[in-house]
Amino acid sequence: MKPSRSERVRATPPKLFTYVLVGFIALLGLTCLYYGSSFAPGSRKSDEFDGSSPARAGFASNRDGESRVEVPRSIPICDSKHSDLIPCLDRDLYHQLKLRLNLTLMEHYEHHCPPPERRFNCLVPPPAGYMIPIKWPVSRDEVWKANIPHTHLAQEKSDQNWMVVNGDKINFPGGGTHFHYGADKYIVSLAQMLKFPGDKLNNGGSIRNVLDVGCGVASFGAYLLSHDIIAMSLAPNDVHQNQIQFALERGIPSTLGVLGTKRLPYPSRSFELAHCSRCRIDWLQRDGILLLELDRLLRPGGYFVYSSPEAYAHDPENRKIGTAMHDLFRRMCWRVVAKRDQSVIWGKPISNSCYLKRGPGVQPPLCPSGDDPDATWNVSMKACITPYSVRMHKERWSGLVPWPRRLTAPPPRLEEIGVTPEQFREDTETWRHRVMEYWKLLKPMVQKNSIRNVMDMSSNLGGFAAALNDKDVWVMNVIPVQSQPRMKIIYDRGLIGATHDWCEAFDTYPRTFDLIHAWNTFTETQARGCSIEDLLIEMDRILRPEGFVIIRDTSENISYIKKYLTLLKWDKWMTETTPNGDSLSAAKDERVLIARKKLWSVAAISEL
């Protein structure tokens, strides 16, 4: 740090020179203290963190091949007001950075990570009074109020049976904006509309994956589970700010997301059914681009269930919107499959025949041949129809077998990623053995139903999740962006997940998952020039207290990660082993580390 001209040493009286020198040393010391607190986490305590310091979300790079950073003495605790921090969906940060986001297009609800100097390098604390979540399946109907101390939704939706505050708990009667008397009855009515056998919406296993747009607290998805249907329940972090947090606390598959300007992080032909129950979406905007995104995501012959006033109300405004939507659907070659009371169900065609019969210049156009419908990470939506390939032409449900056989049967799209059916079967069997070994190690610590929400950070072909199918859990399968084409196999197996870049924070609430599995994730992330340390802090943010991490990586990475266990408060229990080599073992020195996070509080730490 260079002195200014006025501070340069001149022919100064000795006493004045001494004062200047002492002042300079003091200033230098304060500067080092400030920057030390930014880069050495142990130097800042929780009560000194006021949220005005830089936020962490994108992760620090290490692209110049430098050696590992020195392990700090401690990691600071974020201020308690950040207990619900979602780094890349932080609207306060958007305001501070003066981002010019189009509110009409919902850009402010999309994924925007702050620059490196705005990152939080601290552990996100639980709210005061936090308790270990109620176990599934009881959690479907009740959660601890202290864990999500936001009850405004209960008042706002009191007439719709979303949720009810009951002493120290919040109860979920199973209602919704459209289905006040219960999602279970509503689901049966949809199956009856489609004339499915036994009033079962899964239709013998042909309907497995559902996208619920604007899902509220995800009661629709919760009651689909008994039909052997798994829904990706989707809602933004909007005025109903904690709706997805309630859904996750309940143990229901769900995620934050919005139909805005970017494609949702799911490949084409992922869902058999999409659902919108008063989801407050303007489907006609921008030449129907949002409906065209649903068209991309639905399988051949897929359904769109639309329960909203535009589908049934007779006032001039709603009739006008309903007529315009009907015209758009007709030009998209969709047809009305069923209509009853306040719901209409549209069906997507199973072939290109209708598209080819449309007149010249009919909108929306077909997407150009060079467009990849499976490219999703940071890809803008396109106002065009994705035609089927020659192979998929007239293949209802993309040629997939019914669930549960779908889980282990090699899907047709394997050849698109260069994987043979034999390799797929070997991968499935390998993961079956690996998960058996994991569970032997976990058995002394895991109580019945103590694990419900699971994340697999590098899912490959979904073998880890498939091996957990006999357990009452759901898995968020994450495909790192560098392996994006494999995401389609996850959905073709009847599983759910999302593409993500682990150099950035994942868009979910703190304390989401009971178990996080990371296979070679640290090796892959480090190879991309991103920080192991920041990835550990992000994992801690989304891991529940008393939750587990299973890290399978090189012995070098495992040894380094172990140095952080106490700093992260992942030292309630730990075990380490050398696994048996198998067809997926890339490194000869592979190790498995399993650690458990403590339940801690800011108050308890402050007393130490």
XYZ file of C-alpha atoms in Angstrom:
608
model
C 0.000 0.000 0.000
C 1.720 3.205 -1.162
C 1.607 6.332 0.997
C -0.016 9.425 -0.472
C 2.096 12.421 -1.409
C 1.223 14.186 1.809
C 2.458 11.166 3.754
C 5.825 10.829 2.005
C 8.749 11.222 4.335
C 10.181 14.705 4.086
C 12.428 16.777 6.324
C 9.937 16.432 9.179
C 10.479 17.142 12.853
C 11.185 13.867 14.726
C 8.051 14.092 16.881
C 5.736 14.590 13.911
C 7.499 11.779 12.065
C 6.810 9.458 15.006
C 3.100 10.353 15.019
C 2.810 9.731 11.292
C 4.622 6.406 11.547
C 2.442 5.176 14.432
C -0.704 6.245 12.594
C 0.413 4.459 9.435
C 1.112 1.230 11.351
C -2.311 1.415 13.037
C -4.016 1.951 9.687
C -2.128 -0.954 8.175
C -3.128 -3.168 11.113
C -6.816 -2.294 10.736
C -6.627 -2.975 7.003
C -5.099 -6.403 7.590
C -7.732 -7.153 10.220
C -10.545 -6.260 7.802
C -9.246 -8.311 4.924
C -8.270 -11.110 7.238
C -11.892 -11.355 8.321
C -12.911 -11.695 4.690
C -10.488 -14.434 3.786
C -9.780 -16.116 7.111
C -13.214 -17.154 8.339
C -12.116 -17.681 11.902
C -11.584 -13.996 12.557
C -15.243 -12.896 12.466
C -17.896 -13.812 15.044
C -21.620 -14.150 14.427
C -22.587 -10.954 16.268
C -20.200 -8.954 14.085
C -21.774 -10.167 10.843
C -24.459 -7.647 9.938
C -25.266 -8.764 6.393
C -23.660 -5.712 4.806
C -20.484 -7.675 4.200
C -19.960 -9.346 0.827
C -22.325 -12.217 0.040
C -21.154 -15.612 -1.166
C -22.977 -17.524 -3.855
C -20.832 -18.092 -6.894
C -17.755 -19.940 -5.716
C -14.147 -18.814 -5.632
C -11.948 -19.930 -8.484
C -8.569 -21.621 -8.338
C -7.846 -21.742 -12.045
C -4.152 -20.920 -11.814
C -3.266 -24.259 -10.241
C -2.293 -22.881 -6.839
C -1.932 -25.315 -3.964
C -4.809 -25.723 -1.503
C -5.568 -22.830 0.799
C -4.583 -23.172 4.420
C -7.393 -24.570 6.546
C -8.747 -21.742 8.746
C -9.048 -21.982 12.523
C -12.821 -21.475 12.327
C -15.644 -20.521 9.987
C -17.834 -17.594 11.071
C -21.572 -17.797 11.621
C -23.837 -15.667 9.441
C -26.134 -13.207 11.152
C -29.400 -14.797 12.257
C -31.374 -12.681 9.793
C -29.794 -14.775 7.041
C -31.240 -18.062 8.341
C -33.255 -18.456 5.104
C -30.467 -17.340 2.760
C -30.688 -18.496 -0.868
C -27.572 -16.881 -2.366
C -28.572 -16.824 -6.033
C -32.169 -15.746 -5.336
C -31.344 -12.866 -3.021
C -33.517 -9.925 -4.106
C -31.873 -7.626 -1.566
C -28.631 -8.258 -3.374
C -30.262 -7.562 -6.755
C -31.261 -4.164 -5.407
C -27.794 -3.446 -4.002
C -26.132 -4.414 -7.279
C -28.715 -2.387 -9.239
C -29.405 -5.277 -11.597
C -31.735 -4.264 -14.407
C -34.169 -7.159 -14.307
C -37.479 -7.212 -16.155
C -40.101 -7.652 -13.445
C -42.854 -8.311 -15.983
C -40.922 -11.310 -17.307
C -40.174 -12.594 -13.771
C -36.430 -12.206 -14.204
C -36.146 -11.191 -10.540
C -37.266 -14.715 -9.566
C -34.622 -16.378 -11.738
C -31.127 -17.576 -10.836
C -28.676 -14.637 -10.519
C -25.502 -15.253 -8.533
C -23.579 -12.357 -6.996
C -19.967 -11.593 -7.931
C -17.116 -13.003 -5.827
C -16.766 -9.900 -3.670
C -20.389 -10.244 -2.525
C -20.221 -13.819 -1.190
C -21.084 -15.004 2.294
C -18.204 -17.044 3.697
C -20.120 -18.175 6.750
C -22.352 -20.942 8.081
C -26.084 -20.235 7.836
C -27.632 -20.652 11.295
C -30.985 -22.286 11.997
C -33.742 -20.014 13.332
C -34.132 -19.656 17.089
C -35.847 -22.672 18.609
C -35.172 -24.922 15.598
C -36.073 -28.583 16.170
C -35.196 -31.762 14.296
C -37.924 -32.067 11.604
C -40.898 -34.329 12.203
C -40.379 -37.671 10.460
C -42.128 -38.794 7.308
C -44.977 -39.701 6.771
C -46.310 -37.670 9.718
C -44.487 -34.619 8.300
C -46.797 -34.591 5.289
C -49.491 -33.186 7.575
C -47.560 -31.211 10.209
C -44.254 -29.436 10.802
C -42.690 -27.481 13.661
C -43.602 -23.805 13.503
C -40.198 -22.834 14.927
C -38.444 -24.340 11.884
C -40.275 -22.003 9.477
C -41.540 -19.122 11.594
C -43.525 -17.532 8.764
C -47.254 -17.823 9.275
C -48.566 -15.132 6.907
C -49.588 -17.810 4.393
C -51.846 -19.385 7.003
C -53.786 -16.140 7.354
C -53.787 -15.330 3.649
C -54.969 -18.798 2.591
C -57.125 -19.587 5.626
C -60.237 -20.102 3.469
C -58.429 -22.511 1.127
C -57.061 -25.048 3.627
C -53.439 -24.582 2.643
C -52.173 -24.584 6.234
C -53.332 -23.933 9.783
C -51.288 -22.757 12.771
C -51.918 -25.098 15.696
C -49.862 -24.241 18.774
C -46.202 -25.083 18.163
C -47.021 -26.827 14.874
C -48.350 -25.943 11.459
C -50.881 -28.398 10.013
C -51.585 -29.034 6.329
C -55.165 -30.213 5.686
C -54.349 -31.008 2.037
C -56.270 -28.165 0.458
C -55.297 -25.766 -2.291
C -56.578 -22.664 -4.037
C -58.641 -24.806 -6.417
C -59.177 -27.919 -4.282
C -60.332 -26.583 -0.907
C -61.713 -29.989 0.120
C -58.517 -31.937 -0.446
C -55.972 -32.818 -3.098
C -56.811 -36.513 -2.746
C -60.380 -36.022 -3.986
C -59.174 -33.692 -6.737
C -56.667 -36.278 -8.001
C -59.372 -38.938 -8.180
C -61.584 -36.549 -10.151
C -58.793 -36.012 -12.699
C -58.367 -39.777 -13.107
C -62.129 -40.065 -13.662
C -62.040 -37.322 -16.287
C -59.365 -39.288 -18.158
C -61.287 -42.543 -17.599
C -58.283 -44.286 -16.072
C -58.850 -47.740 -14.490
C -59.605 -47.766 -10.764
C -59.607 -43.958 -10.644
C -55.801 -44.145 -10.384
C -54.049 -41.238 -12.060
C -50.917 -43.308 -12.707
C -52.892 -45.289 -15.339
C -51.100 -48.569 -14.730
C -47.685 -46.915 -14.407
C -47.753 -45.000 -17.701
C -47.966 -41.676 -15.852
C -45.061 -41.322 -13.454
C -43.449 -37.841 -13.730
C -45.593 -34.747 -13.153
C -44.669 -31.058 -13.245
C -46.809 -28.981 -10.875
C -46.402 -25.305 -11.799
C -47.225 -22.755 -9.112
C -47.599 -25.547 -6.571
C -48.166 -23.585 -3.357
C -47.170 -25.785 -0.410
C -47.183 -28.836 -2.740
C -50.206 -30.686 -1.381
C -51.050 -31.859 -4.914
C -47.611 -33.492 -5.164
C -47.903 -34.866 -1.619
C -51.066 -36.813 -2.429
C -49.773 -37.998 -5.801
C -47.163 -40.122 -4.013
C -49.774 -42.689 -2.978
C -50.562 -43.094 -6.699
C -46.909 -44.001 -7.419
C -46.469 -40.624 -9.117
C -43.618 -38.264 -8.319
C -44.137 -34.566 -8.990
C -41.574 -31.850 -9.417
C -43.509 -29.233 -7.461
C -42.326 -25.848 -8.687
C -42.912 -22.317 -7.394
C -40.895 -19.103 -7.258
C -39.602 -17.325 -4.193
C -42.350 -14.711 -4.656
C -44.886 -12.973 -2.410
C -45.728 -16.430 -1.009
C -42.094 -16.440 -0.041
C -41.801 -19.636 1.978
C -44.222 -21.944 0.161
C -41.481 -24.245 -1.162
C -39.727 -24.168 2.214
C -42.908 -25.548 3.788
C -43.115 -28.214 1.064
C -39.529 -29.336 1.686
C -40.000 -29.325 5.452
C -42.977 -31.637 4.858
C -40.724 -34.041 2.917
C -42.398 -33.440 -0.452
C -40.327 -33.357 -3.672
C -40.221 -29.681 -4.660
C -37.940 -26.927 -5.857
C -37.693 -23.211 -6.437
C -38.175 -22.091 -10.023
C -40.196 -19.891 -12.326
C -41.430 -19.784 -15.880
C -39.632 -16.562 -16.779
C -37.056 -16.085 -19.514
C -34.819 -19.157 -19.118
C -35.637 -22.780 -19.790
C -36.399 -24.824 -16.712
C -33.414 -27.099 -15.896
C -35.103 -30.250 -17.183
C -34.584 -31.937 -20.564
C -37.210 -32.303 -23.252
C -39.873 -35.005 -22.898
C -39.445 -35.335 -19.099
C -43.052 -35.338 -17.858
C -46.235 -37.213 -18.701
C -48.431 -34.554 -17.129
C -48.156 -30.844 -16.303
C -50.520 -29.213 -13.836
C -51.584 -25.631 -13.206
C -54.187 -24.962 -10.529
C -54.754 -21.211 -10.449
C -51.022 -20.745 -10.910
C -51.441 -17.093 -11.908
C -49.426 -17.410 -15.108
C -50.129 -15.378 -18.230
C -49.861 -18.204 -20.750
C -50.500 -15.932 -23.742
C -47.570 -13.584 -23.235
C -44.725 -13.380 -25.754
C -46.423 -15.495 -28.421
C -47.209 -18.276 -25.949
C -43.566 -18.882 -25.022
C -44.438 -20.295 -21.590
C -46.865 -22.848 -23.027
C -44.207 -23.744 -25.566
C -41.826 -24.440 -22.682
C -44.406 -26.872 -21.299
C -44.664 -28.384 -24.782
C -40.890 -28.958 -24.748
C -41.101 -30.686 -21.371
C -44.103 -32.954 -22.048
C -43.671 -36.408 -23.523
C -45.575 -37.414 -26.688
C -49.228 -37.758 -25.724
C -48.673 -35.872 -22.458
C -51.426 -34.006 -20.627
C -51.799 -30.444 -19.387
C -54.328 -30.109 -16.562
C -55.559 -26.541 -16.326
C -57.816 -25.609 -13.399
C -58.342 -21.864 -13.538
C -61.160 -19.360 -14.142
C -60.110 -18.972 -17.778
C -61.128 -22.598 -18.263
C -64.675 -22.255 -16.950
C -65.734 -18.691 -16.038
C -68.240 -16.953 -18.320
C -67.453 -13.300 -17.660
C -66.193 -11.397 -20.746
C -62.576 -11.083 -19.582
C -62.065 -14.764 -18.747
C -63.947 -15.886 -21.862
C -61.667 -13.702 -23.974
C -58.544 -15.240 -22.413
C -59.975 -18.764 -22.664
C -60.782 -18.316 -26.353
C -57.295 -16.995 -27.103
C -55.714 -19.940 -25.243
C -57.903 -22.377 -27.162
C -56.729 -20.836 -30.434
C -53.073 -21.064 -29.390
C -53.471 -24.709 -28.343
C -55.095 -25.504 -31.679
C -52.145 -24.001 -33.557
C -49.816 -26.039 -31.320
C -51.770 -29.159 -32.362
C -53.004 -29.852 -28.837
C -56.564 -31.065 -28.324
C -59.106 -31.048 -25.493
C -59.109 -34.512 -23.924
C -61.628 -33.835 -21.150
C -63.496 -30.952 -19.554
C -65.534 -30.968 -16.372
C -66.598 -28.361 -13.857
C -63.616 -26.071 -13.355
C -60.899 -28.102 -15.108
C -59.890 -28.760 -18.678
C -57.281 -31.311 -19.774
C -55.357 -30.783 -22.983
C -53.351 -33.461 -24.801
C -50.112 -33.091 -26.742
C -49.848 -34.926 -30.104
C -47.802 -38.096 -30.390
C -46.468 -37.387 -33.869
C -45.359 -34.626 -36.250
C -48.327 -35.217 -38.584
C -50.392 -32.229 -37.427
C -47.379 -29.905 -37.514
C -46.712 -30.796 -41.138
C -50.325 -30.119 -42.109
C -50.320 -26.561 -40.807
C -50.445 -23.818 -43.395
C -47.416 -21.678 -44.271
C -46.609 -18.969 -41.762
C -48.725 -20.450 -38.958
C -47.420 -19.444 -35.554
C -45.749 -20.671 -33.450
C -43.131 -22.048 -35.849
C -41.229 -25.305 -35.516
C -37.844 -24.939 -33.839
C -34.880 -25.006 -36.243
C -33.044 -28.293 -36.662
C -29.974 -26.941 -34.870
C -31.827 -26.254 -31.626
C -31.006 -28.702 -28.819
C -34.188 -29.129 -26.756
C -32.198 -30.804 -23.974
C -29.814 -27.855 -23.441
C -31.160 -26.049 -20.391
C -28.495 -24.442 -18.227
C -28.733 -20.676 -18.711
C -30.510 -21.184 -22.049
C -33.295 -18.784 -23.016
C -36.763 -20.111 -23.760
C -37.703 -20.229 -27.409
C -41.113 -19.430 -28.889
C -41.184 -22.469 -31.139
C -42.445 -26.067 -31.183
C -39.897 -28.848 -30.778
C -40.748 -31.526 -33.371
C -40.135 -35.194 -32.688
C -37.173 -37.065 -34.095
C -37.811 -39.838 -36.594
C -37.278 -42.392 -33.829
C -39.760 -40.740 -31.441
C -42.443 -40.176 -34.110
C -45.670 -41.858 -32.937
C -43.989 -43.204 -29.775
C -46.421 -42.417 -26.950
C -44.567 -41.672 -23.682
C -41.312 -41.797 -25.675
C -41.476 -45.581 -25.828
C -40.901 -46.007 -22.073
C -42.210 -49.040 -20.203
C -44.587 -48.455 -17.244
C -43.381 -47.762 -13.726
C -41.855 -49.503 -11.763
C -40.201 -51.508 -14.561
C -39.128 -48.145 -15.989
C -36.662 -47.703 -13.119
C -34.342 -50.510 -14.269
C -35.213 -50.975 -17.962
C -32.685 -49.367 -20.355
C -34.459 -46.319 -21.864
C -34.355 -45.650 -25.625
C -32.432 -42.378 -25.258
C -29.355 -44.144 -23.852
C -27.852 -44.265 -27.327
C -27.991 -40.444 -27.493
C -25.363 -40.277 -24.733
C -23.289 -43.206 -25.986
C -24.251 -45.699 -23.268
C -25.193 -49.283 -24.135
C -27.969 -51.236 -22.371
C -25.295 -53.521 -20.924
C -23.399 -50.563 -19.443
C -26.651 -49.223 -18.025
C -27.448 -52.536 -16.314
C -23.903 -52.777 -14.950
C -24.168 -49.236 -13.563
C -27.481 -50.093 -11.884
C -26.045 -53.227 -10.297
C -22.874 -51.452 -9.170
C -24.856 -48.785 -7.373
C -27.033 -51.407 -5.737
C -23.922 -52.872 -4.135
C -22.507 -49.457 -3.250
C -25.686 -48.333 -1.496
C -25.830 -51.604 0.436
C -22.323 -50.866 1.735
C -23.279 -47.283 2.575
C -26.271 -48.471 4.586
C -24.181 -50.954 6.541
C -21.977 -48.050 7.614
C -24.973 -45.833 8.403
C -27.044 -48.465 10.170
C -25.781 -47.785 13.724
C -26.789 -44.103 13.401
C -29.960 -44.066 11.279
C -33.346 -44.389 12.920
C -36.473 -45.403 11.039
C -37.701 -42.638 8.707
C -34.989 -40.234 9.866
C -33.893 -39.795 6.253
C -36.458 -38.441 3.797
C -35.005 -35.680 1.554
C -31.887 -36.846 -0.307
C -29.621 -35.139 -2.821
C -27.213 -36.887 -5.195
C -24.799 -34.175 -6.345
C -23.402 -36.076 -9.346
C -26.094 -38.519 -10.415
C -24.598 -39.894 -13.652
C -27.344 -42.350 -14.772
C -29.391 -42.246 -11.564
C -28.102 -45.530 -10.155
C -27.754 -44.182 -6.609
C -31.405 -43.067 -6.513
C -32.591 -46.303 -8.134
C -30.843 -48.290 -5.404
C -32.799 -46.336 -2.762
C -36.169 -47.184 -4.271
C -37.017 -49.656 -1.498
C -36.632 -46.900 1.107
C -39.223 -44.224 1.838
C -37.108 -41.371 0.502
C -37.076 -39.097 -2.520
C -33.907 -38.031 -4.322
C -33.052 -34.748 -6.010
C -30.745 -36.041 -8.736
C -28.338 -33.319 -9.803
C -26.450 -33.583 -13.065
C -23.451 -31.210 -13.165
C -23.604 -28.879 -16.142
C -20.621 -30.563 -17.815
C -22.661 -33.816 -17.987
C -25.956 -32.149 -18.933
C -27.067 -34.660 -21.633
C -27.417 -37.386 -18.975
C -30.291 -35.596 -17.275
C -32.759 -37.129 -19.765
C -31.897 -40.612 -18.466
C -32.834 -39.554 -14.918
C -36.342 -38.653 -16.068
C -36.652 -41.633 -18.389
C -36.133 -43.846 -15.314
C -39.080 -42.212 -13.559
C -36.852 -40.138 -11.264
C -36.558 -36.364 -10.891
C -33.685 -33.916 -10.745
C -32.100 -30.788 -12.179
C -29.013 -29.652 -14.052
C -26.703 -27.462 -11.980
C -23.271 -25.851 -11.934
C -21.562 -26.655 -8.624
C -19.422 -23.536 -8.994
C -22.624 -21.758 -7.885
C -25.126 -22.112 -5.060
C -28.105 -24.437 -5.531
C -31.520 -22.772 -5.552
C -33.072 -24.257 -2.456
C -33.630 -23.202 1.122
C -31.171 -23.860 3.925
C -31.708 -27.119 5.811
C -33.373 -28.943 2.904
C -31.729 -32.383 2.814
C -31.276 -35.175 5.355
C -28.567 -36.842 3.283
C -26.235 -35.505 0.586
C -24.221 -37.888 -1.582
C -21.179 -36.576 -3.439
C -19.442 -39.006 -5.786
C -16.348 -37.451 -7.383
C -18.068 -34.067 -7.044
C -15.056 -32.453 -5.418
C -12.634 -33.805 -8.014
C -14.879 -32.573 -10.845
C -15.492 -29.181 -9.256
C -11.826 -28.628 -8.554
C -10.969 -29.598 -12.142
C -13.216 -26.756 -13.283
C -11.207 -24.308 -11.201
C -13.707 -23.929 -8.373
C -13.193 -24.037 -4.642
C -13.547 -27.136 -2.457
C -13.910 -24.886 0.576
C -16.853 -22.966 -0.867
C -18.534 -26.157 -1.995
C -18.334 -27.506 1.556
C -19.949 -24.332 2.909
C -22.741 -24.637 0.320
C -23.333 -28.270 1.256
C -23.592 -27.215 4.887
C -26.185 -24.575 3.986
C -28.562 -27.102 2.421
C -27.884 -29.958 4.895
C -30.248 -30.357 7.834
C -28.905 -30.502 11.389
C -28.210 -34.161 12.244
C -28.141 -34.889 8.510
C -25.464 -37.009 6.815
C -22.969 -36.474 4.005
C -21.530 -39.381 2.043
C -18.447 -38.250 0.149
C -16.754 -40.669 -2.235
C -13.605 -39.208 -3.773
C -9.826 -39.488 -3.950
C -7.938 -40.120 -0.718
C -6.218 -36.746 -1.136
C -9.542 -34.900 -1.269
C -10.993 -36.943 1.587
C -7.976 -36.183 3.790
C -8.350 -32.488 3.058
C -12.135 -32.459 3.648
C -11.678 -34.195 7.020
C -9.824 -31.114 8.250
C -13.044 -29.142 7.848
C -15.413 -31.489 9.689
C -15.086 -29.780 13.071
C -15.191 -26.290 11.513
C -18.431 -27.187 9.720
C -19.812 -28.854 12.863
C -20.055 -32.131 10.943
C -18.361 -34.000 13.753
C -21.306 -35.507 15.619
C -20.257 -38.833 14.061
C -17.830 -39.860 11.344
C -16.585 -42.996 9.638
C -14.171 -43.578 6.799
C -13.441 -46.624 4.696
C -11.690 -47.855 1.590
C -14.415 -49.235 -0.698
C -14.108 -52.277 -2.881
C -13.055 -51.426 -6.407
C -15.707 -51.711 -9.114
C -16.384 -50.736 -12.721
C -17.088 -47.105 -11.729
C -13.960 -46.587 -9.634
C -11.900 -44.082 -11.586
C -9.286 -43.606 -8.883
C -7.263 -46.423 -7.369
C -7.046 -44.553 -4.066
C -10.782 -43.965 -3.696
C -12.121 -43.404 -0.169
C -15.595 -43.033 1.366
C -16.212 -40.533 4.155
C -19.535 -40.370 6.019
C -20.095 -37.560 8.511
C -23.026 -36.264 10.531
C -23.842 -32.619 11.182
C -24.547 -31.403 14.700
C -27.653 -29.521 15.768
C -26.293 -26.171 16.903
C -27.607 -22.685 17.582
C -26.193 -19.181 17.569
C -27.081 -18.795 21.245
C -25.210 -21.943 22.268
C -22.104 -20.975 20.298
C -22.148 -17.437 21.706
C -21.908 -18.887 25.211
C -18.701 -20.795 24.409
